[in-house]
Amino acid sequence: MSTNTATTSDDSGDSTPPDIGGTDVGNSATATQTAASIMQMYVNVVLQTPTINLPSQVDSLTSSNVVEQLPVDQANAQSHARYYLQTLNPQMVSLLASIIGYGNQWTAMYRQLVYLATHIDEGNNQQQFIDGLNLLIQKCNEGVDQANATASALTTFSTDMLDADVAAFNLDYGYVNQAYGLGSTEETELQSRITADQKAMDTACWVMAGAGIGVVVGGVAVVVGIAGFVESAGTSAALVVGGFALAGAAATGGAVAFSDWQSANKDLMEATAELNQDEAFMTAMTTAMNNINSLSSACAQASAAVQGLSSSWTSLASDLNETVKALQDTEDASSWLVSMLNAANADWQTTLALAETLQANGTLPVTTETDNG
């Protein structure tokens, strides 16, 4: 992320006007909504993962109650996933409203600011110009407060809910692994292959999300697919994975990642088809645990991205304040003020359009497939 540049002067008297454009804010918004898209993908995977009904002998093999506990842990995780979609995702989307609000405020003020800058030494034009910048600084401070509150909410969600889910699923995994621990090299390699495919798909999804959300409205959708399913004598388990469908222009930026995702998903399904029933239960448990771990990781990245947005607002406010200071300390400020305003306006029109597209893609449609091929 670049940092807005404050006015600097050297011995020759040359100076660089502050950068009061929206590039940093726009980049932070993209990072924030990319993470939000990944969050939506994983919470929908959690919500649409069928209950894993383990064979009763797993309890006796492990001296545990994991057969009963795992469905409880899944239900808790699904409750937490619904909380995210209903409470936190709207907060993530609302971050864009502050950017759009600032962009609209800027657009409404721009021509008047240029006029005042052109005639900065006349009457009280300088004070009116400063008053206008102070309004923008107030908008920045509102953006900082909102971003900080959202980052705090994400941290609380992670600490109070996701950490418990991660601990529970890792404990359940330990018992299932104890019952179905892999013996042969072939079995171990097969499970490692499936885990590697999941990791490759996760990596590709981050690229696809970033490529899709800012390009075209409706250009990206969450896909939840069942790559494998086992059912026998009252027991059942499904291997559920997530991804994105890209459309139109969005597919251009994410085409390579989408191809990588398809390749890993195809290999995962082929590997799953080679599993026997016991191995399938082990893989379903592993996949469920990995999905929870990936959701937790995505939440941490989302929180960091929102903190980055807060920093971008802070930096912009600092540069606006620097502009006020430079205006008060500099004679013949008209020329650099107009140049600065024109550059910032072009920047903010781009950022405003981006924020509006991101907002429209804030809540992604979800499709379910029983075969991801």
PDB file of C-alpha atoms in Angstrom, residues 35-290:
ATOM      1  CA  ALA A  35     -11.319 -10.890   2.579  1.00  0.00           C
ATOM      2  CA  ALA A  36     -15.058 -10.437   3.123  1.00  0.00           C
ATOM      3  CA  SER A  37     -15.745 -12.528   0.017  1.00  0.00           C
ATOM      4  CA  ILE A  38     -13.518 -15.325   1.304  1.00  0.00           C
ATOM      5  CA  MET A  39     -15.313 -15.116   4.641  1.00  0.00           C
ATOM      6  CA  GLN A  40     -18.650 -15.463   2.857  1.00  0.00           C
ATOM      7  CA  MET A  41     -17.367 -18.470   0.952  1.00  0.00           C
ATOM      8  CA  TYR A  42     -16.214 -20.342   4.035  1.00  0.00           C
ATOM      9  CA  VAL A  43     -19.222 -19.532   6.208  1.00  0.00           C
ATOM     10  CA  ASN A  44     -21.453 -20.832   3.410  1.00  0.00           C
ATOM     11  CA  VAL A  45     -19.343 -23.980   3.180  1.00  0.00           C
ATOM     12  CA  VAL A  46     -19.800 -24.441   6.934  1.00  0.00           C
ATOM     13  CA  LEU A  47     -23.543 -23.802   6.680  1.00  0.00           C
ATOM     14  CA  GLN A  48     -24.014 -26.260   3.840  1.00  0.00           C
ATOM     15  CA  THR A  49     -21.845 -29.061   5.180  1.00  0.00           C
ATOM     16  CA  PRO A  50     -24.187 -31.927   6.149  1.00  0.00           C
ATOM     17  CA  THR A  51     -23.913 -33.360   9.630  1.00  0.00           C
ATOM     18  CA  ILE A  52     -21.110 -35.909   9.833  1.00  0.00           C
ATOM     19  CA  ASN A  53     -22.669 -39.015  11.373  1.00  0.00           C
ATOM     20  CA  LEU A  54     -19.813 -41.217  12.490  1.00  0.00           C
ATOM     21  CA  PRO A  55     -20.164 -44.958  13.099  1.00  0.00           C
ATOM     22  CA  SER A  56     -20.849 -45.709  16.766  1.00  0.00           C
ATOM     23  CA  GLN A  57     -17.672 -47.769  17.147  1.00  0.00           C
ATOM     24  CA  VAL A  58     -15.590 -44.589  16.893  1.00  0.00           C
ATOM     25  CA  ASP A  59     -16.510 -43.794  20.509  1.00  0.00           C
ATOM     26  CA  SER A  60     -15.457 -47.211  21.744  1.00  0.00           C
ATOM     27  CA  LEU A  61     -12.240 -47.089  19.734  1.00  0.00           C
ATOM     28  CA  THR A  62     -11.300 -43.704  21.196  1.00  0.00           C
ATOM     29  CA  SER A  63     -12.957 -43.771  24.637  1.00  0.00           C
ATOM     30  CA  SER A  64     -14.687 -40.528  23.714  1.00  0.00           C
ATOM     31  CA  ASN A  65     -18.135 -39.161  22.859  1.00  0.00           C
ATOM     32  CA  VAL A  66     -17.086 -37.705  19.505  1.00  0.00           C
ATOM     33  CA  VAL A  67     -19.966 -39.437  17.699  1.00  0.00           C
ATOM     34  CA  GLU A  68     -22.414 -37.233  19.607  1.00  0.00           C
ATOM     35  CA  GLN A  69     -20.115 -34.237  20.045  1.00  0.00           C
ATOM     36  CA  LEU A  70     -19.158 -33.683  16.406  1.00  0.00           C
ATOM     37  CA  PRO A  71     -22.734 -32.842  15.281  1.00  0.00           C
ATOM     38  CA  VAL A  72     -22.985 -30.450  18.254  1.00  0.00           C
ATOM     39  CA  ASP A  73     -19.746 -28.771  17.225  1.00  0.00           C
ATOM     40  CA  GLN A  74     -20.988 -28.520  13.647  1.00  0.00           C
ATOM     41  CA  ALA A  75     -24.234 -26.915  14.841  1.00  0.00           C
ATOM     42  CA  ASN A  76     -22.281 -24.387  16.917  1.00  0.00           C
ATOM     43  CA  ALA A  77     -20.075 -23.537  13.952  1.00  0.00           C
ATOM     44  CA  GLN A  78     -23.138 -23.070  11.760  1.00  0.00           C
ATOM     45  CA  SER A  79     -24.678 -20.755  14.346  1.00  0.00           C
ATOM     46  CA  HIS A  80     -21.487 -18.700  14.296  1.00  0.00           C
ATOM     47  CA  ALA A  81     -21.519 -18.678  10.490  1.00  0.00           C
ATOM     48  CA  ARG A  82     -25.070 -17.330  10.467  1.00  0.00           C
ATOM     49  CA  TYR A  83     -24.020 -14.645  12.944  1.00  0.00           C
ATOM     50  CA  TYR A  84     -21.290 -13.525  10.583  1.00  0.00           C
ATOM     51  CA  LEU A  85     -23.626 -13.322   7.589  1.00  0.00           C
ATOM     52  CA  GLN A  86     -26.375 -11.543   9.500  1.00  0.00           C
ATOM     53  CA  THR A  87     -24.273  -9.179  11.629  1.00  0.00           C
ATOM     54  CA  LEU A  88     -20.674  -8.781  10.523  1.00  0.00           C
ATOM     55  CA  ASN A  89     -20.912  -9.013   6.747  1.00  0.00           C
ATOM     56  CA  PRO A  90     -23.303  -6.024   6.668  1.00  0.00           C
ATOM     57  CA  GLN A  91     -20.721  -4.124   8.720  1.00  0.00           C
ATOM     58  CA  MET A  92     -18.050  -5.027   6.182  1.00  0.00           C
ATOM     59  CA  VAL A  93     -20.234  -3.765   3.346  1.00  0.00           C
ATOM     60  CA  SER A  94     -21.098  -0.590   5.256  1.00  0.00           C
ATOM     61  CA  LEU A  95     -17.407   0.342   5.285  1.00  0.00           C
ATOM     62  CA  LEU A  96     -17.913   1.151   1.631  1.00  0.00           C
ATOM     63  CA  ALA A  97     -20.711   3.578   2.468  1.00  0.00           C
ATOM     64  CA  SER A  98     -18.165   5.821   4.187  1.00  0.00           C
ATOM     65  CA  ILE A  99     -15.978   5.794   1.082  1.00  0.00           C
ATOM     66  CA  ILE A 100     -18.945   6.525  -1.158  1.00  0.00           C
ATOM     67  CA  GLY A 101     -20.091   9.260   1.219  1.00  0.00           C
ATOM     68  CA  TYR A 102     -16.663  10.868   1.139  1.00  0.00           C
ATOM     69  CA  GLY A 103     -16.480  10.529  -2.641  1.00  0.00           C
ATOM     70  CA  ASN A 104     -19.872  12.156  -3.074  1.00  0.00           C
ATOM     71  CA  GLN A 105     -18.900  14.948  -0.662  1.00  0.00           C
ATOM     72  CA  TRP A 106     -15.714  15.500  -2.617  1.00  0.00           C
ATOM     73  CA  THR A 107     -17.582  15.590  -5.940  1.00  0.00           C
ATOM     74  CA  ALA A 108     -20.076  18.109  -4.587  1.00  0.00           C
ATOM     75  CA  MET A 109     -17.302  20.381  -3.293  1.00  0.00           C
ATOM     76  CA  TYR A 110     -14.739  20.005  -6.055  1.00  0.00           C
ATOM     77  CA  ARG A 111     -15.696  22.858  -8.386  1.00  0.00           C
ATOM     78  CA  GLN A 112     -16.108  25.271  -5.493  1.00  0.00           C
ATOM     79  CA  LEU A 113     -12.725  24.244  -4.078  1.00  0.00           C
ATOM     80  CA  VAL A 114     -11.097  24.859  -7.462  1.00  0.00           C
ATOM     81  CA  TYR A 115     -12.724  28.290  -7.665  1.00  0.00           C
ATOM     82  CA  LEU A 116     -11.566  29.166  -4.166  1.00  0.00           C
ATOM     83  CA  ALA A 117      -8.059  27.895  -4.910  1.00  0.00           C
ATOM     84  CA  THR A 118      -7.901  29.967  -8.092  1.00  0.00           C
ATOM     85  CA  HIS A 119      -8.843  33.093  -6.119  1.00  0.00           C
ATOM     86  CA  ILE A 120      -7.284  32.042  -2.822  1.00  0.00           C
ATOM     87  CA  ASP A 121      -5.963  35.536  -1.965  1.00  0.00           C
ATOM     88  CA  GLU A 122      -9.304  37.275  -2.405  1.00  0.00           C
ATOM     89  CA  GLY A 123     -11.599  38.086   0.514  1.00  0.00           C
ATOM     90  CA  ASN A 124     -12.089  35.181   2.907  1.00  0.00           C
ATOM     91  CA  ASN A 125     -11.586  32.531   0.205  1.00  0.00           C
ATOM     92  CA  GLN A 126      -8.680  30.966   2.064  1.00  0.00           C
ATOM     93  CA  GLN A 127     -10.805  30.409   5.167  1.00  0.00           C
ATOM     94  CA  GLN A 128     -13.662  29.003   3.077  1.00  0.00           C
ATOM     95  CA  PHE A 129     -11.193  26.635   1.431  1.00  0.00           C
ATOM     96  CA  ILE A 130      -9.894  25.528   4.820  1.00  0.00           C
ATOM     97  CA  ASP A 131     -13.451  25.050   6.086  1.00  0.00           C
ATOM     98  CA  GLY A 132     -14.108  22.763   3.121  1.00  0.00           C
ATOM     99  CA  LEU A 133     -11.036  20.672   3.868  1.00  0.00           C
ATOM    100  CA  ASN A 134     -12.089  20.443   7.508  1.00  0.00           C
ATOM    101  CA  LEU A 135     -15.390  18.918   6.398  1.00  0.00           C
ATOM    102  CA  LEU A 136     -13.422  16.276   4.495  1.00  0.00           C
ATOM    103  CA  ILE A 137     -11.194  15.683   7.513  1.00  0.00           C
ATOM    104  CA  GLN A 138     -14.321  15.068   9.576  1.00  0.00           C
ATOM    105  CA  LYS A 139     -15.413  12.466   7.008  1.00  0.00           C
ATOM    106  CA  CYS A 140     -12.008  10.811   7.296  1.00  0.00           C
ATOM    107  CA  ASN A 141     -12.313  10.639  11.068  1.00  0.00           C
ATOM    108  CA  GLU A 142     -15.733   9.021  10.722  1.00  0.00           C
ATOM    109  CA  GLY A 143     -14.149   6.447   8.412  1.00  0.00           C
ATOM    110  CA  VAL A 144     -11.437   5.753  10.986  1.00  0.00           C
ATOM    111  CA  ASP A 145     -13.990   5.244  13.764  1.00  0.00           C
ATOM    112  CA  GLN A 146     -16.125   2.930  11.645  1.00  0.00           C
ATOM    113  CA  ALA A 147     -13.172   0.846  10.480  1.00  0.00           C
ATOM    114  CA  ASN A 148     -11.824   0.521  14.025  1.00  0.00           C
ATOM    115  CA  ALA A 149     -15.228  -0.602  15.301  1.00  0.00           C
ATOM    116  CA  THR A 150     -15.523  -3.210  12.539  1.00  0.00           C
ATOM    117  CA  ALA A 151     -12.006  -4.513  13.132  1.00  0.00           C
ATOM    118  CA  SER A 152     -12.823  -4.812  16.830  1.00  0.00           C
ATOM    119  CA  ALA A 153     -16.024  -6.724  16.034  1.00  0.00           C
ATOM    120  CA  LEU A 154     -14.079  -9.135  13.811  1.00  0.00           C
ATOM    121  CA  THR A 155     -11.521  -9.698  16.556  1.00  0.00           C
ATOM    122  CA  THR A 156     -14.286 -10.408  19.072  1.00  0.00           C
ATOM    123  CA  PHE A 157     -15.946 -12.801  16.616  1.00  0.00           C
ATOM    124  CA  SER A 158     -12.650 -14.622  16.187  1.00  0.00           C
ATOM    125  CA  THR A 159     -11.903 -14.784  19.906  1.00  0.00           C
ATOM    126  CA  ASP A 160     -15.381 -15.622  21.185  1.00  0.00           C
ATOM    127  CA  MET A 161     -16.598 -17.926  18.399  1.00  0.00           C
ATOM    128  CA  LEU A 162     -14.038 -19.048  15.829  1.00  0.00           C
ATOM    129  CA  ASP A 163     -11.342 -19.926  18.351  1.00  0.00           C
ATOM    130  CA  ALA A 164     -13.830 -22.237  20.074  1.00  0.00           C
ATOM    131  CA  ASP A 165     -14.767 -23.819  16.735  1.00  0.00           C
ATOM    132  CA  VAL A 166     -11.128 -24.373  15.806  1.00  0.00           C
ATOM    133  CA  ALA A 167     -10.411 -26.001  19.172  1.00  0.00           C
ATOM    134  CA  ALA A 168     -13.511 -28.205  18.973  1.00  0.00           C
ATOM    135  CA  PHE A 169     -12.900 -29.404  15.417  1.00  0.00           C
ATOM    136  CA  ASN A 170      -9.242 -30.073  16.072  1.00  0.00           C
ATOM    137  CA  LEU A 171     -10.208 -32.166  19.099  1.00  0.00           C
ATOM    138  CA  ASP A 172     -12.809 -34.050  17.052  1.00  0.00           C
ATOM    139  CA  TYR A 173     -10.240 -34.592  14.325  1.00  0.00           C
ATOM    140  CA  GLY A 174      -7.858 -36.085  16.866  1.00  0.00           C
ATOM    141  CA  TYR A 175     -10.424 -38.701  17.883  1.00  0.00           C
ATOM    142  CA  VAL A 176     -11.390 -39.554  14.305  1.00  0.00           C
ATOM    143  CA  ASN A 177      -7.733 -39.822  13.391  1.00  0.00           C
ATOM    144  CA  GLN A 178      -7.238 -42.133  16.359  1.00  0.00           C
ATOM    145  CA  ALA A 179     -10.049 -44.350  15.120  1.00  0.00           C
ATOM    146  CA  TYR A 180      -9.168 -44.269  11.438  1.00  0.00           C
ATOM    147  CA  GLY A 181      -5.461 -43.536  11.645  1.00  0.00           C
ATOM    148  CA  LEU A 182      -3.871 -44.265   8.323  1.00  0.00           C
ATOM    149  CA  GLY A 183      -1.478 -47.167   8.144  1.00  0.00           C
ATOM    150  CA  SER A 184      -0.225 -47.714   4.619  1.00  0.00           C
ATOM    151  CA  THR A 185       1.976 -45.327   2.677  1.00  0.00           C
ATOM    152  CA  GLU A 186      -0.616 -45.268  -0.094  1.00  0.00           C
ATOM    153  CA  GLU A 187      -3.339 -44.097   2.303  1.00  0.00           C
ATOM    154  CA  THR A 188      -1.094 -41.426   3.796  1.00  0.00           C
ATOM    155  CA  GLU A 189      -0.142 -40.134   0.361  1.00  0.00           C
ATOM    156  CA  LEU A 190      -3.796 -40.035  -0.670  1.00  0.00           C
ATOM    157  CA  GLN A 191      -4.785 -37.942   2.342  1.00  0.00           C
ATOM    158  CA  SER A 192      -1.801 -35.631   1.838  1.00  0.00           C
ATOM    159  CA  ARG A 193      -2.839 -35.198  -1.775  1.00  0.00           C
ATOM    160  CA  ILE A 194      -6.362 -34.196  -0.759  1.00  0.00           C
ATOM    161  CA  THR A 195      -5.083 -31.703   1.830  1.00  0.00           C
ATOM    162  CA  ALA A 196      -2.687 -30.194  -0.730  1.00  0.00           C
ATOM    163  CA  ASP A 197      -5.557 -29.837  -3.203  1.00  0.00           C
ATOM    164  CA  GLN A 198      -7.601 -27.981  -0.584  1.00  0.00           C
ATOM    165  CA  LYS A 199      -4.724 -25.602   0.104  1.00  0.00           C
ATOM    166  CA  ALA A 200      -4.269 -24.940  -3.615  1.00  0.00           C
ATOM    167  CA  MET A 201      -7.982 -24.221  -3.966  1.00  0.00           C
ATOM    168  CA  ASP A 202      -7.863 -21.788  -1.031  1.00  0.00           C
ATOM    169  CA  THR A 203      -4.946 -19.916  -2.612  1.00  0.00           C
ATOM    170  CA  ALA A 204      -6.765 -19.709  -5.950  1.00  0.00           C
ATOM    171  CA  CYS A 205      -9.938 -18.475  -4.252  1.00  0.00           C
ATOM    172  CA  TRP A 206      -8.158 -15.446  -2.791  1.00  0.00           C
ATOM    173  CA  VAL A 207      -6.994 -14.484  -6.277  1.00  0.00           C
ATOM    174  CA  MET A 208     -10.422 -15.089  -7.817  1.00  0.00           C
ATOM    175  CA  ALA A 209     -12.174 -13.051  -5.138  1.00  0.00           C
ATOM    176  CA  GLY A 210      -9.858 -10.112  -5.690  1.00  0.00           C
ATOM    177  CA  ALA A 211     -10.316 -10.345  -9.456  1.00  0.00           C
ATOM    178  CA  GLY A 212     -14.085 -10.572  -9.360  1.00  0.00           C
ATOM    179  CA  ILE A 213     -15.434  -8.171  -6.759  1.00  0.00           C
ATOM    180  CA  GLY A 214     -14.153  -4.944  -8.263  1.00  0.00           C
ATOM    181  CA  VAL A 215     -14.709  -5.606 -11.958  1.00  0.00           C
ATOM    182  CA  VAL A 216     -18.383  -6.032 -12.715  1.00  0.00           C
ATOM    183  CA  VAL A 217     -21.567  -6.292 -10.686  1.00  0.00           C
ATOM    184  CA  GLY A 218     -22.657  -9.928 -10.625  1.00  0.00           C
ATOM    185  CA  GLY A 219     -19.219 -10.984 -11.784  1.00  0.00           C
ATOM    186  CA  VAL A 220     -18.562 -13.311  -8.879  1.00  0.00           C
ATOM    187  CA  ALA A 221     -20.623 -15.842  -6.938  1.00  0.00           C
ATOM    188  CA  VAL A 222     -19.848 -18.325  -4.180  1.00  0.00           C
ATOM    189  CA  VAL A 223     -19.973 -21.963  -5.225  1.00  0.00           C
ATOM    190  CA  VAL A 224     -20.349 -24.673  -2.593  1.00  0.00           C
ATOM    191  CA  GLY A 225     -19.802 -28.174  -3.911  1.00  0.00           C
ATOM    192  CA  ILE A 226     -19.882 -31.728  -2.599  1.00  0.00           C
ATOM    193  CA  ALA A 227     -16.783 -33.461  -3.932  1.00  0.00           C
ATOM    194  CA  GLY A 228     -17.457 -36.767  -2.220  1.00  0.00           C
ATOM    195  CA  PHE A 229     -20.161 -38.472  -0.150  1.00  0.00           C
ATOM    196  CA  VAL A 230     -20.372 -41.683   1.847  1.00  0.00           C
ATOM    197  CA  GLU A 231     -23.498 -43.163   3.427  1.00  0.00           C
ATOM    198  CA  SER A 232     -23.953 -46.561   5.015  1.00  0.00           C
ATOM    199  CA  ALA A 233     -26.047 -48.075   7.802  1.00  0.00           C
ATOM    200  CA  GLY A 234     -27.157 -44.766   9.283  1.00  0.00           C
ATOM    201  CA  THR A 235     -23.756 -43.131   8.978  1.00  0.00           C
ATOM    202  CA  SER A 236     -22.918 -40.388   6.503  1.00  0.00           C
ATOM    203  CA  ALA A 237     -20.299 -37.804   5.683  1.00  0.00           C
ATOM    204  CA  ALA A 238     -19.692 -35.360   2.861  1.00  0.00           C
ATOM    205  CA  LEU A 239     -16.529 -33.693   1.667  1.00  0.00           C
ATOM    206  CA  VAL A 240     -17.618 -30.090   0.998  1.00  0.00           C
ATOM    207  CA  VAL A 241     -15.468 -27.467  -0.703  1.00  0.00           C
ATOM    208  CA  GLY A 242     -15.903 -23.832  -1.686  1.00  0.00           C
ATOM    209  CA  GLY A 243     -14.975 -21.742  -4.675  1.00  0.00           C
ATOM    210  CA  PHE A 244     -16.078 -18.876  -6.881  1.00  0.00           C
ATOM    211  CA  ALA A 245     -17.797 -18.642 -10.228  1.00  0.00           C
ATOM    212  CA  LEU A 246     -16.538 -15.739 -12.312  1.00  0.00           C
ATOM    213  CA  ALA A 247     -18.477 -14.173 -15.164  1.00  0.00           C
ATOM    214  CA  GLY A 248     -17.836 -11.640 -17.898  1.00  0.00           C
ATOM    215  CA  ALA A 249     -14.940  -9.272 -17.385  1.00  0.00           C
ATOM    216  CA  ALA A 250     -14.307 -10.696 -13.928  1.00  0.00           C
ATOM    217  CA  ALA A 251     -13.177 -13.951 -15.499  1.00  0.00           C
ATOM    218  CA  THR A 252     -10.323 -12.152 -17.260  1.00  0.00           C
ATOM    219  CA  GLY A 253      -8.486 -11.136 -14.116  1.00  0.00           C
ATOM    220  CA  GLY A 254      -9.068 -14.442 -12.371  1.00  0.00           C
ATOM    221  CA  ALA A 255      -8.799 -16.809 -15.332  1.00  0.00           C
ATOM    222  CA  VAL A 256      -5.483 -18.345 -14.298  1.00  0.00           C
ATOM    223  CA  ALA A 257      -6.589 -18.755 -10.680  1.00  0.00           C
ATOM    224  CA  PHE A 258      -9.895 -20.276 -11.816  1.00  0.00           C
ATOM    225  CA  SER A 259      -7.964 -22.777 -13.933  1.00  0.00           C
ATOM    226  CA  ASP A 260      -5.763 -23.617 -10.933  1.00  0.00           C
ATOM    227  CA  TRP A 261      -8.866 -24.083  -8.765  1.00  0.00           C
ATOM    228  CA  GLN A 262     -10.475 -26.391 -11.340  1.00  0.00           C
ATOM    229  CA  SER A 263      -7.309 -28.458 -11.631  1.00  0.00           C
ATOM    230  CA  ALA A 264      -6.969 -28.886  -7.867  1.00  0.00           C
ATOM    231  CA  ASN A 265     -10.674 -29.631  -7.506  1.00  0.00           C
ATOM    232  CA  LYS A 266     -10.533 -32.278 -10.243  1.00  0.00           C
ATOM    233  CA  ASP A 267      -7.581 -33.953  -8.557  1.00  0.00           C
ATOM    234  CA  LEU A 268      -9.349 -33.787  -5.193  1.00  0.00           C
ATOM    235  CA  MET A 269     -12.416 -35.553  -6.591  1.00  0.00           C
ATOM    236  CA  GLU A 270     -10.271 -38.209  -8.244  1.00  0.00           C
ATOM    237  CA  ALA A 271      -8.426 -38.814  -4.987  1.00  0.00           C
ATOM    238  CA  THR A 272     -11.693 -38.930  -3.040  1.00  0.00           C
ATOM    239  CA  ALA A 273     -13.077 -41.554  -5.414  1.00  0.00           C
ATOM    240  CA  GLU A 274     -10.224 -43.857  -4.409  1.00  0.00           C
ATOM    241  CA  LEU A 275     -11.101 -43.744  -0.700  1.00  0.00           C
ATOM    242  CA  ASN A 276     -12.745 -46.631   1.087  1.00  0.00           C
ATOM    243  CA  GLN A 277     -15.504 -45.907   3.622  1.00  0.00           C
ATOM    244  CA  ASP A 278     -13.252 -45.498   6.668  1.00  0.00           C
ATOM    245  CA  GLU A 279     -10.889 -43.245   4.728  1.00  0.00           C
ATOM    246  CA  ALA A 280     -13.840 -41.194   3.501  1.00  0.00           C
ATOM    247  CA  PHE A 281     -14.927 -40.462   7.076  1.00  0.00           C
ATOM    248  CA  MET A 282     -11.377 -39.446   7.892  1.00  0.00           C
ATOM    249  CA  THR A 283     -11.232 -37.160   4.854  1.00  0.00           C
ATOM    250  CA  ALA A 284     -14.623 -35.578   5.614  1.00  0.00           C
ATOM    251  CA  MET A 285     -13.419 -34.794   9.138  1.00  0.00           C
ATOM    252  CA  THR A 286     -10.132 -33.421   7.819  1.00  0.00           C
ATOM    253  CA  THR A 287     -11.940 -31.269   5.272  1.00  0.00           C
ATOM    254  CA  ALA A 288     -14.387 -29.920   7.852  1.00  0.00           C
ATOM    255  CA  MET A 289     -11.506 -29.046  10.167  1.00  0.00           C
ATOM    256  CA  ASN A 290      -9.550 -27.387   7.349  1.00  0.00           C
TER     257      ASN A 290
END
